[in-house]
Amino acid sequence: MSSLTSSGIPCRQGRSERLADLAAATGSTHYVCGTGGMRYLDHALFDAHGIPVVPFHTPVDTDDPLWQTARHASSLWAVSTLGPRALASRLADQVGPVP
């Protein structure tokens, strides 16, 4: 894994533009977006980089304690708690594989 400094990443000014540019610069294959970001995010900017936007919704009907409290947190909480691979696996268990 390598590190990037923010000053070395060319990014445009708008929220969606900046996020799409950061995702592209870091080699992202998907952009996981919570319900707040889905209200403003311009998907076309991610599409231009070939990065699909994947909506993040915590499962509602589950006995899994992870998801019972996660409804009050962002998608960042889940990815930082579990890590990206484990989160993808847990989501796939709930809704099927992420495209």
Short mmCIF file of N, CA and C in Angstrom, two decimals:
data_model
loop_
_atom_site.label_atom_id
_atom_site.label_comp_id
_atom_site.label_asym_id
_atom_site.label_seq_id
_atom_site.Cartn_x
_atom_site.Cartn_y
_atom_site.Cartn_z
N MET A 1 0.84 -1.16 0.00
CA MET A 1 0.00 0.00 0.00
C MET A 1 0.89 1.23 0.00
N SER A 2 0.55 2.21 -0.80
CA SER A 2 1.33 3.44 -0.84
C SER A 2 0.52 4.58 -0.26
N SER A 3 1.19 5.66 0.06
CA SER A 3 0.54 6.84 0.61
C SER A 3 0.55 7.96 -0.41
N LEU A 4 -0.48 8.77 -0.36
CA LEU A 4 -0.56 9.94 -1.22
C LEU A 4 -0.71 11.17 -0.33
N THR A 5 -0.10 12.26 -0.73
CA THR A 5 -0.33 13.51 -0.03
C THR A 5 -1.41 14.28 -0.77
N SER A 6 -2.24 14.98 -0.02
CA SER A 6 -3.36 15.69 -0.65
C SER A 6 -2.89 16.73 -1.65
N SER A 7 -1.74 17.34 -1.41
CA SER A 7 -1.26 18.36 -2.34
C SER A 7 -0.82 17.76 -3.67
N GLY A 8 -0.58 16.46 -3.71
CA GLY A 8 -0.16 15.81 -4.94
C GLY A 8 -1.29 15.23 -5.76
N ILE A 9 -2.54 15.43 -5.30
CA ILE A 9 -3.69 14.88 -6.01
C ILE A 9 -4.47 16.03 -6.65
N PRO A 10 -4.51 16.06 -7.98
CA PRO A 10 -5.29 17.13 -8.62
C PRO A 10 -6.79 16.89 -8.44
N CYS A 11 -7.46 17.88 -7.86
CA CYS A 11 -8.90 17.77 -7.61
C CYS A 11 -9.60 19.08 -7.96
N ARG A 12 -10.78 18.92 -8.51
CA ARG A 12 -11.59 20.10 -8.80
C ARG A 12 -12.30 20.57 -7.53
N GLN A 13 -12.99 21.69 -7.59
CA GLN A 13 -13.54 22.34 -6.41
C GLN A 13 -14.87 21.80 -5.90
N GLY A 14 -15.79 21.42 -6.75
CA GLY A 14 -17.11 20.98 -6.30
C GLY A 14 -17.04 19.69 -5.50
N ARG A 15 -18.04 19.44 -4.65
CA ARG A 15 -18.03 18.23 -3.80
C ARG A 15 -17.95 16.96 -4.63
N SER A 16 -18.85 16.82 -5.59
CA SER A 16 -18.87 15.61 -6.41
C SER A 16 -17.61 15.50 -7.25
N GLU A 17 -17.16 16.62 -7.81
CA GLU A 17 -15.95 16.62 -8.63
C GLU A 17 -14.74 16.17 -7.80
N ARG A 18 -14.61 16.74 -6.60
CA ARG A 18 -13.48 16.41 -5.73
C ARG A 18 -13.49 14.93 -5.34
N LEU A 19 -14.67 14.40 -4.97
CA LEU A 19 -14.77 12.99 -4.60
C LEU A 19 -14.45 12.07 -5.77
N ALA A 20 -14.97 12.40 -6.95
CA ALA A 20 -14.70 11.58 -8.14
C ALA A 20 -13.21 11.62 -8.49
N ASP A 21 -12.60 12.79 -8.39
CA ASP A 21 -11.17 12.91 -8.68
C ASP A 21 -10.33 12.12 -7.68
N LEU A 22 -10.69 12.18 -6.40
CA LEU A 22 -9.97 11.42 -5.37
C LEU A 22 -10.12 9.92 -5.57
N ALA A 23 -11.34 9.50 -5.90
CA ALA A 23 -11.58 8.08 -6.15
C ALA A 23 -10.74 7.59 -7.33
N ALA A 24 -10.68 8.38 -8.38
CA ALA A 24 -9.89 8.00 -9.56
C ALA A 24 -8.40 7.98 -9.23
N ALA A 25 -7.92 9.01 -8.50
CA ALA A 25 -6.50 9.11 -8.18
C ALA A 25 -6.02 7.98 -7.28
N THR A 26 -6.92 7.42 -6.48
CA THR A 26 -6.54 6.35 -5.57
C THR A 26 -6.80 4.97 -6.15
N GLY A 27 -7.26 4.92 -7.39
CA GLY A 27 -7.48 3.63 -8.04
C GLY A 27 -8.72 2.89 -7.56
N SER A 28 -9.70 3.63 -7.08
CA SER A 28 -10.92 3.00 -6.57
C SER A 28 -11.65 2.25 -7.67
N THR A 29 -12.23 1.12 -7.30
CA THR A 29 -13.03 0.35 -8.25
C THR A 29 -14.52 0.62 -8.05
N HIS A 30 -14.91 1.13 -6.87
CA HIS A 30 -16.29 1.47 -6.54
C HIS A 30 -16.27 2.64 -5.57
N TYR A 31 -17.36 3.40 -5.54
CA TYR A 31 -17.51 4.46 -4.55
C TYR A 31 -18.76 4.13 -3.74
N VAL A 32 -18.58 3.82 -2.45
CA VAL A 32 -19.70 3.50 -1.57
C VAL A 32 -20.20 4.81 -0.98
N CYS A 33 -21.49 5.06 -1.15
CA CYS A 33 -22.06 6.34 -0.76
C CYS A 33 -23.28 6.13 0.13
N GLY A 34 -23.31 6.84 1.24
CA GLY A 34 -24.45 6.77 2.16
C GLY A 34 -25.62 7.60 1.68
N THR A 35 -26.69 7.56 2.44
CA THR A 35 -27.92 8.24 2.02
C THR A 35 -27.76 9.75 1.93
N GLY A 36 -26.95 10.36 2.78
CA GLY A 36 -26.74 11.81 2.71
C GLY A 36 -26.07 12.21 1.41
N GLY A 37 -24.99 11.52 1.06
CA GLY A 37 -24.27 11.84 -0.16
C GLY A 37 -25.06 11.54 -1.42
N MET A 38 -25.92 10.53 -1.35
CA MET A 38 -26.72 10.17 -2.53
C MET A 38 -27.66 11.31 -2.94
N ARG A 39 -27.96 12.20 -2.00
CA ARG A 39 -28.85 13.32 -2.33
C ARG A 39 -28.18 14.37 -3.22
N TYR A 40 -26.87 14.49 -3.14
CA TYR A 40 -26.19 15.51 -3.94
C TYR A 40 -25.19 14.96 -4.95
N LEU A 41 -24.75 13.74 -4.80
CA LEU A 41 -23.67 13.21 -5.62
C LEU A 41 -24.05 13.16 -7.10
N ASP A 42 -23.15 13.64 -7.95
CA ASP A 42 -23.34 13.58 -9.40
C ASP A 42 -22.68 12.31 -9.91
N HIS A 43 -23.49 11.29 -10.17
CA HIS A 43 -22.98 9.98 -10.60
C HIS A 43 -22.22 10.06 -11.92
N ALA A 44 -22.59 10.98 -12.78
CA ALA A 44 -21.95 11.08 -14.09
C ALA A 44 -20.45 11.34 -13.97
N LEU A 45 -20.04 12.06 -12.94
CA LEU A 45 -18.62 12.35 -12.75
C LEU A 45 -17.84 11.08 -12.40
N PHE A 46 -18.46 10.16 -11.69
CA PHE A 46 -17.84 8.89 -11.36
C PHE A 46 -17.88 7.96 -12.58
N ASP A 47 -19.00 8.00 -13.30
CA ASP A 47 -19.12 7.20 -14.53
C ASP A 47 -18.01 7.56 -15.52
N ALA A 48 -17.66 8.84 -15.57
CA ALA A 48 -16.61 9.29 -16.50
C ALA A 48 -15.27 8.63 -16.18
N HIS A 49 -15.06 8.24 -14.93
CA HIS A 49 -13.83 7.55 -14.52
C HIS A 49 -14.02 6.04 -14.50
N GLY A 50 -15.20 5.56 -14.86
CA GLY A 50 -15.47 4.11 -14.82
C GLY A 50 -15.63 3.57 -13.41
N ILE A 51 -16.07 4.42 -12.49
CA ILE A 51 -16.22 4.03 -11.09
C ILE A 51 -17.70 4.02 -10.74
N PRO A 52 -18.29 2.85 -10.53
CA PRO A 52 -19.71 2.81 -10.17
C PRO A 52 -19.93 3.31 -8.74
N VAL A 53 -21.03 4.02 -8.55
CA VAL A 53 -21.44 4.48 -7.22
C VAL A 53 -22.36 3.41 -6.64
N VAL A 54 -22.01 2.90 -5.46
CA VAL A 54 -22.78 1.86 -4.80
C VAL A 54 -23.47 2.47 -3.59
N PRO A 55 -24.81 2.50 -3.59
CA PRO A 55 -25.51 3.05 -2.43
C PRO A 55 -25.30 2.18 -1.19
N PHE A 56 -25.06 2.83 -0.06
CA PHE A 56 -24.90 2.13 1.21
C PHE A 56 -26.14 2.38 2.07
N HIS A 57 -26.85 1.32 2.38
CA HIS A 57 -27.97 1.37 3.30
C HIS A 57 -27.77 0.23 4.29
N THR A 58 -27.84 0.55 5.55
CA THR A 58 -27.70 -0.54 6.51
C THR A 58 -28.95 -1.41 6.47
N PRO A 59 -28.80 -2.72 6.64
CA PRO A 59 -29.96 -3.60 6.66
C PRO A 59 -30.91 -3.23 7.80
N VAL A 60 -32.20 -3.30 7.54
CA VAL A 60 -33.20 -2.91 8.54
C VAL A 60 -33.69 -4.13 9.33
N ASP A 61 -34.02 -5.19 8.65
CA ASP A 61 -34.60 -6.37 9.30
C ASP A 61 -33.53 -7.42 9.57
N THR A 62 -32.79 -7.23 10.67
CA THR A 62 -31.73 -8.16 11.01
C THR A 62 -31.54 -8.20 12.52
N ASP A 63 -31.07 -9.33 13.01
CA ASP A 63 -30.74 -9.46 14.43
C ASP A 63 -29.26 -9.23 14.67
N ASP A 64 -28.51 -8.99 13.61
CA ASP A 64 -27.07 -8.77 13.72
C ASP A 64 -26.82 -7.47 14.49
N PRO A 65 -26.14 -7.53 15.63
CA PRO A 65 -25.91 -6.33 16.44
C PRO A 65 -25.12 -5.25 15.71
N LEU A 66 -24.30 -5.64 14.75
CA LEU A 66 -23.54 -4.64 13.99
C LEU A 66 -24.48 -3.65 13.33
N TRP A 67 -25.55 -4.15 12.71
CA TRP A 67 -26.44 -3.29 11.94
C TRP A 67 -27.48 -2.60 12.81
N GLN A 68 -27.77 -3.12 13.99
CA GLN A 68 -28.78 -2.50 14.85
C GLN A 68 -28.37 -1.10 15.30
N THR A 69 -27.10 -0.87 15.53
CA THR A 69 -26.65 0.47 15.93
C THR A 69 -26.11 1.28 14.75
N ALA A 70 -25.80 0.63 13.65
CA ALA A 70 -25.19 1.31 12.51
C ALA A 70 -26.15 2.26 11.79
N ARG A 71 -27.45 2.12 12.01
CA ARG A 71 -28.41 3.03 11.35
C ARG A 71 -28.17 4.47 11.77
N HIS A 72 -27.48 4.67 12.88
CA HIS A 72 -27.24 6.02 13.38
C HIS A 72 -25.84 6.52 13.05
N ALA A 73 -25.13 5.80 12.21
CA ALA A 73 -23.76 6.17 11.84
C ALA A 73 -23.64 6.20 10.32
N SER A 74 -22.52 6.67 9.84
CA SER A 74 -22.31 6.74 8.40
C SER A 74 -21.69 5.45 7.87
N SER A 75 -21.60 5.36 6.55
CA SER A 75 -20.95 4.21 5.94
C SER A 75 -19.48 4.14 6.34
N LEU A 76 -18.89 5.28 6.66
CA LEU A 76 -17.49 5.29 7.10
C LEU A 76 -17.32 4.52 8.40
N TRP A 77 -18.30 4.57 9.27
CA TRP A 77 -18.23 3.82 10.53
C TRP A 77 -18.12 2.33 10.22
N ALA A 78 -18.96 1.84 9.35
CA ALA A 78 -18.96 0.41 9.04
C ALA A 78 -17.66 -0.02 8.37
N VAL A 79 -17.16 0.76 7.41
CA VAL A 79 -15.94 0.37 6.71
C VAL A 79 -14.73 0.48 7.64
N SER A 80 -14.72 1.47 8.54
CA SER A 80 -13.58 1.59 9.45
C SER A 80 -13.63 0.56 10.57
N THR A 81 -14.82 0.09 10.93
CA THR A 81 -14.95 -0.92 11.97
C THR A 81 -14.59 -2.31 11.44
N LEU A 82 -15.08 -2.63 10.25
CA LEU A 82 -14.88 -3.97 9.69
C LEU A 82 -13.74 -4.09 8.70
N GLY A 83 -13.46 -3.01 7.99
CA GLY A 83 -12.54 -3.06 6.86
C GLY A 83 -13.33 -3.31 5.58
N PRO A 84 -12.80 -2.92 4.43
CA PRO A 84 -13.56 -3.00 3.19
C PRO A 84 -13.96 -4.40 2.76
N ARG A 85 -13.07 -5.38 2.91
CA ARG A 85 -13.41 -6.74 2.47
C ARG A 85 -14.48 -7.36 3.36
N ALA A 86 -14.32 -7.21 4.67
CA ALA A 86 -15.30 -7.79 5.60
C ALA A 86 -16.65 -7.10 5.44
N LEU A 87 -16.65 -5.78 5.21
CA LEU A 87 -17.91 -5.07 5.00
C LEU A 87 -18.58 -5.57 3.73
N ALA A 88 -17.81 -5.73 2.65
CA ALA A 88 -18.39 -6.23 1.40
C ALA A 88 -19.00 -7.61 1.61
N SER A 89 -18.32 -8.43 2.37
CA SER A 89 -18.84 -9.77 2.66
C SER A 89 -20.13 -9.71 3.46
N ARG A 90 -20.16 -8.86 4.48
CA ARG A 90 -21.37 -8.73 5.31
C ARG A 90 -22.54 -8.18 4.49
N LEU A 91 -22.26 -7.20 3.61
CA LEU A 91 -23.31 -6.66 2.76
C LEU A 91 -23.82 -7.71 1.79
N ALA A 92 -22.90 -8.50 1.24
CA ALA A 92 -23.31 -9.57 0.31
C ALA A 92 -24.18 -10.58 1.02
N ASP A 93 -23.90 -10.86 2.28
CA ASP A 93 -24.73 -11.77 3.05
C ASP A 93 -26.16 -11.24 3.17
N GLN A 94 -26.30 -9.91 3.21
CA GLN A 94 -27.61 -9.30 3.39
C GLN A 94 -28.37 -9.11 2.08
N VAL A 95 -27.66 -8.67 1.03
CA VAL A 95 -28.35 -8.27 -0.20
C VAL A 95 -27.85 -8.95 -1.47
N GLY A 96 -26.84 -9.77 -1.37
CA GLY A 96 -26.26 -10.38 -2.55
C GLY A 96 -24.99 -9.65 -2.94
N PRO A 97 -24.21 -10.15 -3.90
CA PRO A 97 -22.93 -9.57 -4.27
C PRO A 97 -23.07 -8.16 -4.82
N VAL A 98 -22.09 -7.31 -4.48
CA VAL A 98 -22.03 -5.94 -5.00
C VAL A 98 -21.53 -6.03 -6.43
N PRO A 99 -22.17 -5.30 -7.35
CA PRO A 99 -21.75 -5.39 -8.77
C PRO A 99 -20.33 -4.95 -8.98
#
